[in-house]
Coordinates of C-alpha atoms in Angstrom, one line a residue:
X9 CA 10.8 -23.8 -9.8
X10 CA 12.0 -20.2 -9.4
X11 CA 15.7 -19.4 -9.8
X12 CA 17.1 -19.6 -6.0
X13 CA 19.8 -17.6 -4.5
X14 CA 23.5 -18.8 -4.9
X15 CA 25.9 -19.4 -2.0
X16 CA 28.5 -17.3 -3.9
X17 CA 29.2 -13.9 -2.5
X18 CA 30.5 -11.4 -4.8
X19 CA 30.4 -8.2 -3.1
X20 CA 28.7 -6.4 0.0
X21 CA 27.5 -3.2 -0.3
X22 CA 26.2 -0.3 1.8
X23 CA 23.7 2.4 0.4
X24 CA 24.0 5.5 2.5
X25 CA 21.5 8.5 2.4
X26 CA 23.9 10.3 0.0
X27 CA 23.2 7.3 -2.2
X28 CA 26.6 6.4 -2.9
X29 CA 27.8 2.8 -2.3
X30 CA 30.6 2.1 -0.6
X31 CA 32.7 -1.4 -0.7
X32 CA 32.6 -2.9 2.5
X33 CA 35.9 -4.9 2.0
X34 CA 39.3 -2.5 2.5
X35 CA 42.0 -2.4 -0.4
X36 CA 44.3 -4.5 1.8
X37 CA 42.1 -7.4 1.4
X38 CA 41.6 -7.5 -2.7
X39 CA 45.0 -9.2 -3.3
X40 CA 44.0 -12.0 -1.1
X41 CA 40.9 -12.2 -2.4
X42 CA 42.0 -12.5 -5.8
X43 CA 44.2 -15.4 -4.7
X44 CA 41.8 -17.2 -3.1
X45 CA 39.0 -16.7 -6.1
X46 CA 42.0 -18.1 -8.5
X47 CA 42.4 -21.0 -6.5
X48 CA 38.6 -21.6 -6.1
X49 CA 38.4 -21.2 -10.0
X50 CA 41.0 -23.7 -10.5
X51 CA 39.2 -26.2 -8.1
X52 CA 36.1 -26.0 -10.0
X53 CA 37.7 -26.8 -13.4
X54 CA 39.4 -29.6 -12.0
X55 CA 36.2 -31.3 -10.4
X56 CA 32.8 -31.3 -12.2
X57 CA 31.1 -32.5 -9.2
X58 CA 31.3 -29.0 -7.3
X59 CA 28.6 -26.9 -7.7
X60 CA 26.8 -24.1 -6.0
X61 CA 24.0 -24.4 -3.3
X62 CA 20.9 -22.7 -2.6
X63 CA 21.2 -20.7 0.0
X64 CA 17.7 -19.3 1.6
X65 CA 17.1 -15.6 2.3
X66 CA 17.3 -16.7 6.1
X67 CA 20.8 -17.9 6.3
X68 CA 21.9 -15.1 4.1
X69 CA 20.5 -12.7 6.6
X70 CA 21.6 -14.5 9.8
X71 CA 25.1 -13.5 8.9
X72 CA 24.5 -9.8 8.8
X73 CA 24.8 -9.1 12.2
X74 CA 28.8 -7.5 11.8
X75 CA 28.0 -5.0 14.5
X76 CA 25.8 -5.2 17.7
X77 CA 22.2 -5.6 16.2
X78 CA 19.2 -7.9 16.5
X79 CA 17.9 -10.0 14.3
X80 CA 14.0 -10.5 13.4
X81 CA 12.1 -12.8 11.1
X82 CA 10.3 -9.8 9.4
X83 CA 11.2 -5.9 9.6
X84 CA 8.3 -4.2 8.1
X85 CA 9.4 -0.2 7.2
X86 CA 5.9 2.0 7.6
X87 CA 2.8 1.5 9.2
X88 CA 0.2 1.5 6.2
X89 CA -2.7 -1.2 7.0
X90 CA -1.5 -3.8 4.5
X91 CA 1.7 -4.3 6.2
X92 CA 0.2 -4.3 9.4
X93 CA -1.7 -7.1 8.3
X94 CA 1.3 -9.0 7.2
X95 CA 3.1 -8.3 10.4
X96 CA 0.0 -9.7 12.5
X97 CA -0.4 -12.9 10.7
X98 CA 3.3 -14.1 11.0
X99 CA 3.4 -12.7 14.6
X100 CA 0.5 -14.7 15.5
X101 CA 2.4 -18.0 14.1
X102 CA 5.5 -16.9 16.3
X103 CA 7.7 -15.1 13.8
X104 CA 9.7 -12.3 15.4
X105 CA 8.7 -9.2 14.1
X106 CA 9.6 -5.4 14.1
X107 CA 7.7 -2.6 12.5
X108 CA 10.0 0.9 12.1
X109 CA 7.9 3.7 10.9
X110 CA 9.7 6.6 9.5
X111 CA 6.4 8.7 9.8
X112 CA 6.2 10.5 13.2
X113 CA 3.0 8.6 14.2
X114 CA 1.5 5.3 13.0
X115 CA -1.5 4.5 10.9
X116 CA -0.6 5.6 7.5
X117 CA -3.3 6.8 5.2
X118 CA -6.0 4.9 7.7
X119 CA -5.6 6.7 10.5
X120 CA -3.2 9.8 10.1
X121 CA -4.8 10.6 6.7
X122 CA -8.3 9.4 7.8
X123 CA -9.3 7.5 4.7
X124 CA -12.2 6.4 6.4
X125 CA -14.5 5.7 3.3
X126 CA -14.0 2.5 2.2
X127 CA -14.0 1.0 -1.3
X128 CA -15.5 -2.6 -1.4
X129 CA -14.6 -4.9 -4.1
X130 CA -17.4 -6.8 -6.1
X131 CA -17.1 -9.1 -8.6
X132 CA -19.6 -9.1 -12.1
X133 CA -22.5 -11.1 -9.9
X134 CA -22.5 -8.5 -7.2
X135 CA -20.4 -10.5 -4.6
X136 CA -18.3 -9.3 -2.2
X137 CA -14.5 -10.3 -2.7
X138 CA -13.2 -9.1 1.1
X139 CA -11.9 -11.9 2.9
X140 CA -9.5 -12.2 5.6
X141 CA -8.9 -9.8 8.3
X142 CA -10.1 -6.9 5.9
X143 CA -13.7 -8.6 6.2
X144 CA -13.9 -8.0 10.1
X145 CA -13.0 -4.2 9.2
X146 CA -15.6 -4.3 6.4
X147 CA -18.2 -5.9 8.5
X148 CA -18.0 -3.4 11.4
X149 CA -17.9 -0.5 8.8
X150 CA -21.0 -1.9 7.2
X151 CA -23.0 -2.4 10.1
X152 CA -22.0 0.8 11.7
X153 CA -19.8 -0.3 14.5
X154 CA -16.6 0.9 12.9
X155 CA -17.5 4.3 11.4
X156 CA -16.0 6.9 13.7
X157 CA -12.3 8.1 13.9
X158 CA -12.1 6.7 17.3
X159 CA -13.5 3.3 16.1
X160 CA -11.2 3.2 13.2
X161 CA -8.1 3.9 15.7
X162 CA -9.1 1.2 18.1
X163 CA -9.6 -1.3 15.3
X164 CA -6.2 -0.3 14.2
X165 CA -4.3 -0.2 17.9
X166 CA -5.8 -4.1 18.1
X167 CA -4.0 -4.9 15.1
X168 CA -0.6 -3.7 16.3
X169 CA -0.8 -5.0 19.9
X170 CA 1.9 -6.8 21.1
X171 CA 3.8 -6.2 18.0
X172 CA 7.0 -3.7 18.6
X173 CA 6.5 -0.7 16.7
X174 CA 8.8 2.3 16.7
X175 CA 8.1 5.6 14.9
X176 CA 9.8 8.8 14.0
X177 CA 13.1 6.5 12.9
X178 CA 15.5 7.8 10.3
X179 CA 17.0 5.1 7.9
X180 CA 20.7 5.8 7.7
X181 CA 22.0 3.0 5.8
X182 CA 21.1 -0.1 3.8
X183 CA 23.4 -3.2 4.0
X184 CA 23.0 -5.8 1.4
X185 CA 24.9 -8.5 -0.2
X186 CA 25.0 -10.0 -3.8
X187 CA 23.6 -13.7 -3.7
X188 CA 24.3 -15.0 -7.4
X189 CA 27.7 -15.5 -8.9
X190 CA 26.9 -12.7 -11.6
X191 CA 25.6 -10.1 -8.9
X192 CA 22.1 -10.4 -10.4
X193 CA 20.1 -10.6 -7.5
X194 CA 20.8 -9.1 -3.8
X195 CA 19.8 -9.7 -0.2
X196 CA 19.2 -6.8 2.1
X197 CA 21.2 -8.3 5.4
X198 CA 20.7 -5.2 7.9
X199 CA 19.6 -1.6 8.1
X200 CA 20.8 1.0 10.5
X201 CA 18.6 3.7 11.5
X202 CA 18.5 6.7 14.1
X203 CA 15.2 6.4 16.7
X204 CA 13.6 9.5 17.8
X205 CA 16.1 10.0 20.9
X206 CA 19.1 10.4 18.2
X207 CA 20.3 6.7 19.4
X208 CA 21.7 4.6 16.2
X209 CA 20.5 0.9 16.0
X210 CA 21.3 -1.9 13.5
X211 CA 18.7 -4.7 12.7
X212 CA 19.0 -7.5 10.7
X213 CA 16.1 -9.5 9.2
X214 CA 14.9 -12.4 7.0
X215 CA 12.4 -10.4 5.1
X216 CA 12.0 -6.8 4.8
X217 CA 8.6 -5.4 3.7
X218 CA 8.0 -2.0 2.2
X219 CA 5.4 -0.6 3.5
X220 CA 5.4 3.3 3.2
X221 CA 3.9 5.5 0.5
X222 CA 7.1 7.1 -0.2
X223 CA 9.4 3.7 -0.9
X224 CA 11.5 4.4 2.3
X225 CA 13.5 0.9 1.2
X226 CA 13.1 0.3 -2.5
X227 CA 13.6 3.7 -3.5
X228 CA 17.3 3.9 -2.3
X229 CA 18.4 0.5 -4.1
X230 CA 18.7 1.6 -7.6
X231 CA 15.6 -0.3 -8.7
X232 CA 13.5 0.0 -11.9
X233 CA 10.5 2.0 -11.4
X234 CA 7.3 1.0 -13.3
X235 CA 6.2 3.7 -15.2
X236 CA 2.9 5.3 -13.6
X237 CA -0.2 7.6 -15.0
X238 CA 2.6 9.6 -17.1
X239 CA 2.1 6.1 -19.4
X240 CA -1.2 6.4 -20.1
X241 CA -3.3 7.9 -22.7
X242 CA -1.6 10.5 -25.3
X243 CA 0.6 13.6 -23.6
X244 CA 2.5 12.2 -20.6
X245 CA 6.2 12.9 -20.8
X246 CA 9.0 11.2 -19.1
X247 CA 8.7 12.7 -15.9
X248 CA 6.5 10.7 -13.2
X249 CA 2.9 11.4 -13.2
X250 CA 0.7 10.7 -10.0
X251 CA -3.1 10.3 -9.6
X252 CA -4.4 13.3 -7.8
X253 CA -4.1 12.8 -3.8
X254 CA -7.1 13.6 -1.8
X255 CA -7.5 15.5 1.4
X256 CA -10.3 13.9 3.6
X257 CA -12.7 16.4 5.0
X258 CA -14.8 15.5 8.3
X259 CA -17.9 17.5 9.2
X260 CA -20.2 17.7 12.4
X261 CA -23.8 18.8 12.9
X262 CA -24.8 17.8 9.6
X263 CA -28.4 17.0 9.2
X264 CA -28.3 13.6 7.3
X265 CA -31.9 13.0 7.2
X266 CA -32.6 16.1 5.5
X267 CA -30.0 15.5 3.0
X268 CA -31.7 12.0 2.5
X269 CA -35.2 13.3 2.5
X270 CA -34.3 16.2 -0.3
X271 CA -33.0 13.4 -2.7
X272 CA -36.0 11.2 -2.0
X273 CA -38.1 14.1 -3.4
X274 CA -36.2 14.1 -6.5
X275 CA -36.8 10.6 -7.3
X276 CA -36.6 8.7 -9.6
X277 CA -32.6 8.7 -10.1
X278 CA -32.8 10.0 -13.5
X279 CA -34.2 12.9 -12.3
X280 CA -31.7 13.2 -9.3
X281 CA -28.9 12.6 -11.9
X282 CA -30.4 15.6 -14.3
X283 CA -30.5 17.9 -11.0
X284 CA -27.3 17.1 -9.0
X285 CA -25.1 15.1 -11.3
X286 CA -24.4 11.5 -12.6
X287 CA -24.3 8.7 -10.0
X288 CA -25.8 10.9 -7.2
X289 CA -27.6 8.8 -4.3
X290 CA -28.3 9.0 -0.7
X291 CA -29.1 6.2 1.5
X292 CA -29.0 6.2 5.3
X293 CA -25.3 5.4 5.4
X294 CA -23.7 6.7 2.2
X295 CA -23.9 9.6 0.0
X296 CA -22.7 9.9 -3.4
X297 CA -22.6 12.6 -6.6
X298 CA -23.4 16.3 -6.4
X299 CA -21.0 16.8 -9.3
X300 CA -23.3 19.2 -11.0
X301 CA -23.0 21.8 -7.8
X302 CA -19.3 20.7 -7.0
X303 CA -18.2 21.6 -10.4
X304 CA -19.1 25.5 -9.4
X305 CA -16.9 25.6 -6.6
X306 CA -13.7 27.7 -7.8
X307 CA -10.6 26.8 -5.3
X308 CA -8.0 29.4 -4.5
X309 CA -5.3 27.0 -6.1
X310 CA -5.7 25.5 -9.4
X311 CA -3.5 22.3 -7.9
X312 CA -6.9 21.7 -6.0
X313 CA -10.4 20.4 -7.4
X314 CA -13.5 19.5 -5.6
X315 CA -15.1 16.6 -7.5
X316 CA -18.3 14.7 -6.9
X317 CA -18.8 13.6 -3.4
X318 CA -18.2 10.1 -2.0
X319 CA -19.3 10.4 1.5
X320 CA -20.2 8.3 5.0
X321 CA -22.5 9.0 7.7
X322 CA -20.5 8.4 10.9
X323 CA -23.3 8.7 13.2
X324 CA -24.7 11.9 15.4
X325 CA -24.5 14.4 12.6
X326 CA -20.8 13.6 11.7
X327 CA -19.7 13.1 8.1
X328 CA -16.3 12.3 6.3
X329 CA -16.2 13.1 2.5
X330 CA -13.4 12.1 -0.1
X331 CA -13.7 14.8 -2.7
X332 CA -11.3 17.2 -2.2
X333 CA -8.3 16.5 -4.8
X334 CA -4.8 17.6 -5.0
X335 CA -2.9 17.3 -8.2
X336 CA 0.8 16.7 -8.8
X337 CA 1.8 15.4 -5.2
X338 CA 5.1 13.5 -5.6
X339 CA 4.6 11.2 -2.6
X340 CA 8.4 10.5 -2.3
X341 CA 9.1 14.3 -1.8
X342 CA 8.1 15.4 1.5
X343 CA 7.8 19.1 0.5
X344 CA 5.5 18.2 -1.9
X345 CA 3.3 16.4 0.6
X346 CA 3.5 19.0 3.2
X347 CA 2.6 22.0 0.6
X348 CA -0.5 20.0 -0.6
X349 CA -1.5 19.5 3.1
X350 CA -1.2 23.3 3.9
X351 CA -3.2 24.2 0.8
X352 CA -6.0 21.9 1.5
X353 CA -6.3 22.8 5.3
X354 CA -6.4 26.5 3.8
X355 CA -9.3 25.7 1.5
X356 CA -11.5 23.6 4.0
X357 CA -13.4 26.4 5.6
X358 CA -14.2 27.8 1.8
X359 CA -15.4 24.3 1.1
X360 CA -17.8 24.3 4.3
X361 CA -19.2 27.4 3.4
X362 CA -19.8 26.3 -0.2
X363 CA -21.5 22.9 1.3
X364 CA -23.7 25.2 3.8
X365 CA -25.3 27.0 0.5
X366 CA -25.6 24.5 -2.0
X367 CA -26.1 21.0 -0.1
X368 CA -29.2 19.9 1.7
X369 CA -28.7 19.1 5.2
X370 CA -25.1 21.2 5.4
X371 CA -26.6 24.4 6.3
X372 CA -25.8 24.5 10.0
X373 CA -22.3 22.1 9.3
X374 CA -18.9 22.7 10.9
X375 CA -15.6 21.5 10.5
X376 CA -14.4 18.6 12.5
X377 CA -10.7 17.7 13.4
X378 CA -9.0 17.6 10.1
X379 CA -6.0 14.9 9.0
X380 CA -2.3 15.5 9.5
X381 CA -1.9 13.7 6.2
X382 CA -3.1 12.7 2.9
X383 CA -4.8 9.9 1.2
X384 CA -2.1 9.1 -1.5
X385 CA -3.6 6.9 -4.2
X386 CA -0.4 6.1 -6.3
X387 CA 3.0 5.4 -5.1
X388 CA 6.3 4.8 -6.9
X389 CA 6.3 1.1 -7.6
X390 CA 9.3 -0.9 -8.6
X391 CA 9.5 -4.1 -10.8
X392 CA 8.4 -7.0 -9.1
X393 CA 8.9 -10.8 -10.4
X394 CA 5.5 -10.4 -12.2
X395 CA 3.8 -7.0 -13.0
X396 CA 0.1 -7.3 -13.2
X397 CA -1.1 -6.1 -16.6
X398 CA -4.7 -4.9 -17.7
X399 CA -5.1 -8.2 -19.6
X400 CA -4.4 -10.1 -16.7
X401 CA -7.6 -8.3 -15.0
X402 CA -9.6 -8.2 -17.9
X403 CA -9.3 -11.9 -18.6
X404 CA -9.8 -12.9 -15.0
X405 CA -6.3 -14.3 -14.9
X406 CA -5.6 -16.4 -11.9
X407 CA -2.0 -17.6 -10.9
X408 CA -0.5 -20.8 -9.6
X409 CA 1.0 -18.5 -6.5
X410 CA -2.2 -16.6 -5.9
X411 CA -2.2 -14.8 -2.7
X412 CA -5.3 -12.9 -2.9
X413 CA -8.5 -12.1 -5.5
X414 CA -9.2 -9.1 -6.4
X415 CA -11.7 -6.8 -8.1
X416 CA -12.9 -3.4 -8.7
X417 CA -13.3 -1.1 -11.9
X418 CA -10.0 0.4 -13.2
X419 CA -10.2 3.7 -11.7
X420 CA -7.7 6.1 -12.7
X421 CA -8.0 8.9 -10.9
X422 CA -7.4 12.3 -12.5
X423 CA -4.1 14.4 -13.0
X424 CA -3.9 17.9 -14.3
X425 CA -3.3 16.6 -17.5
X426 CA -6.7 14.9 -17.7
X427 CA -8.5 16.1 -14.1
X428 CA -11.5 14.3 -14.9
X429 CA -10.0 10.8 -14.5
X430 CA -10.8 8.1 -16.5
X431 CA -12.0 4.3 -16.5
X432 CA -10.2 1.3 -17.9
X433 CA -12.5 -1.2 -17.3
X434 CA -14.8 -3.4 -15.1
X435 CA -13.1 -7.0 -14.1
X436 CA -14.8 -9.3 -12.7
X437 CA -12.4 -11.0 -10.5
X438 CA -8.7 -12.0 -11.0
X439 CA -5.6 -13.2 -9.2
X440 CA -2.8 -11.4 -7.5
X441 CA 0.5 -13.5 -7.3
X442 CA 2.9 -13.7 -4.7
X443 CA 5.5 -12.6 -7.3
X444 CA 3.8 -9.2 -7.8
X445 CA 4.8 -8.6 -4.1
X446 CA 8.5 -9.9 -4.6
X447 CA 10.9 -7.1 -5.6
X448 CA 12.7 -8.5 -8.6
X449 CA 16.6 -8.3 -7.9
X450 CA 16.4 -8.4 -4.0
X451 CA 15.7 -11.9 -2.5
X452 CA 14.0 -10.8 0.6
X453 CA 12.6 -7.4 0.0
X454 CA 8.7 -7.9 -0.4
X455 CA 5.9 -4.9 -0.8
X456 CA 3.0 -4.4 0.7
X457 CA -0.6 -2.2 -0.2
X458 CA -0.2 -0.1 -2.9
X459 CA 3.5 -0.9 -3.7
X460 CA 1.9 -4.0 -5.7
X461 CA 4.0 -4.7 -8.9
X462 CA 1.1 -3.4 -11.2
X463 CA 1.4 -1.5 -14.8
X464 CA -0.3 1.6 -14.6
X465 CA -3.4 0.5 -17.1
X466 CA -4.1 -2.3 -14.1
X467 CA -2.9 -0.1 -11.0
X468 CA -6.5 1.8 -10.7
X469 CA -8.3 -1.7 -9.8
X470 CA -5.1 -3.5 -8.1
X471 CA -4.5 -0.9 -5.5
X472 CA -7.7 -1.0 -3.7
X473 CA -7.2 -1.9 -0.1
X474 CA -8.9 -5.2 0.4
X475 CA -7.1 -6.6 -2.8
X476 CA -3.9 -6.0 -1.4
X477 CA -4.6 -6.1 2.6
X478 CA -5.7 -9.9 2.0
X479 CA -2.3 -10.4 -0.1
X480 CA -0.6 -9.0 2.9
X481 CA -2.3 -11.3 5.1
X482 CA -1.7 -14.5 3.2
X483 CA 2.0 -13.6 2.6
X484 CA 2.2 -13.5 6.8
X485 CA 0.6 -16.6 7.1
X486 CA 2.7 -18.1 4.7
X487 CA 5.8 -16.9 6.3
X488 CA 4.7 -18.1 9.2
X489 CA 3.9 -21.7 8.3
X490 CA 6.4 -22.5 5.6
X491 CA 10.1 -23.8 6.2
X492 CA 11.1 -23.0 2.4
X493 CA 12.2 -19.4 1.7
X494 CA 9.2 -17.7 -0.2
X495 CA 11.2 -17.7 -3.6
X496 CA 11.7 -21.3 -3.5
X497 CA 8.1 -22.3 -3.1
X498 CA 6.6 -23.9 -6.5
X499 CA 3.0 -24.9 -7.5
X500 CA 3.1 -28.1 -5.6
X501 CA 3.6 -26.1 -2.7
X502 CA 0.7 -23.3 -3.4
X503 CA -1.7 -26.2 -4.1
X504 CA -1.0 -27.5 -0.2
X505 CA -1.0 -23.7 1.0
X506 CA -4.3 -22.9 -0.9
X507 CA -6.0 -25.8 0.9
X508 CA -4.8 -24.8 4.4
X509 CA -5.8 -21.2 3.7
X510 CA -9.2 -22.3 2.9
X511 CA -9.5 -24.6 5.7
X512 CA -7.9 -23.1 8.5
X513 CA -8.8 -19.5 7.8
X514 CA -11.5 -19.6 5.2
X515 CA -9.6 -17.4 2.7
X516 CA -10.0 -18.7 -0.9
X517 CA -7.7 -17.6 -3.3
X518 CA -7.8 -20.3 -5.8
X519 CA -9.7 -19.9 -9.0

């Protein structure tokens, strides 16, 4: 059984945008409080039968509406796909859910970043590990019914249908309360935010979900950051370092048949690799490699690099490419993100001309509509109740509180320090525990997607969307079906949970 939040409340705290914490109790109250606490201490000494009682996160949050506000079972901050899956699962089971998105428009990296080239995890026997709602997306992707931006957008809009979602909000303050006698744990009671129309609102929730790529909630709570890519290899310093972000590139008027036939003429694969670079392969749907050619492209800015191509044929001459890396993007710094987007957009016409001259099938290509945002691989992550390690992945460790089974090579994308990236192994399959999505020290704060608690040496695999997307959906189901707070669930509860996940949802997350 995990430690439980206690009834005693020692302090309430408001965290404001300036980072300062203000005591919510006025000076006039302190003498009275000291007298009351002294009397309580005497009573505890006189009677050994007086104990602290567990208090659920829901009970804590229910007392949080000190000003006019609305209470929800779940409030998701951000509109990344994974948190949307959690919201949808809980909503389907009757829970009240609200999505508050600090971005101007919803969709996160899938829609605004147009990250429409999907990575599918497989185990060592080449079996797909995609399950749950993510399987519907991947089935559509693989059978060509979800390939274009419009089709992805339609899929995403179907997920958020009937769930209240407000974009363009600005968080003004976070109100939390300590829930253990020694103040080692807190519970978020409410947040106050300003909506796009400049009106101020306060909402309370039983659970909060960090679902942004810039730690909209977690980054303001004084939590311990998990060291990122700077902790890998030799030469990393104390400053945070992030895997390269990508600016997705869309093209139209591509002759995919010509590209496919050109590569077939250079078979076998060994000859193809010698000409175009390792991993070069083109079929009727996907094309990869060509690193011998892209290495010749010289960007105007050294922050950018055109790596080997990972592309998807969307239909009707339209292709989307994951290849343009941007180093040194701090996801929590909007100026850093916006500067990277501007540089990538300026580079896009030069890349088009390069592809026209060097890649078969692109001679008449044109730029299609470009994204508003980046595909950001690495987020600032904060210590969770369990932080996944590389050994967990490589040893195929399963956990009593599994909420997902993941896989995928440990792919550490490049930084300016090691621009070509590094692989750290190819796990078979491994478990992702609920505890890796529970922020340590905040009783009712969950994470979704790439905010998962994983060391840098494991993160290159764990971060893949089907791994964390399944976890998010399962957590939403558990919130919807279980009466206990998440942190009170034990191994016996999860044995039962795993049974109904398999029976009712065809989701297998046991060993």
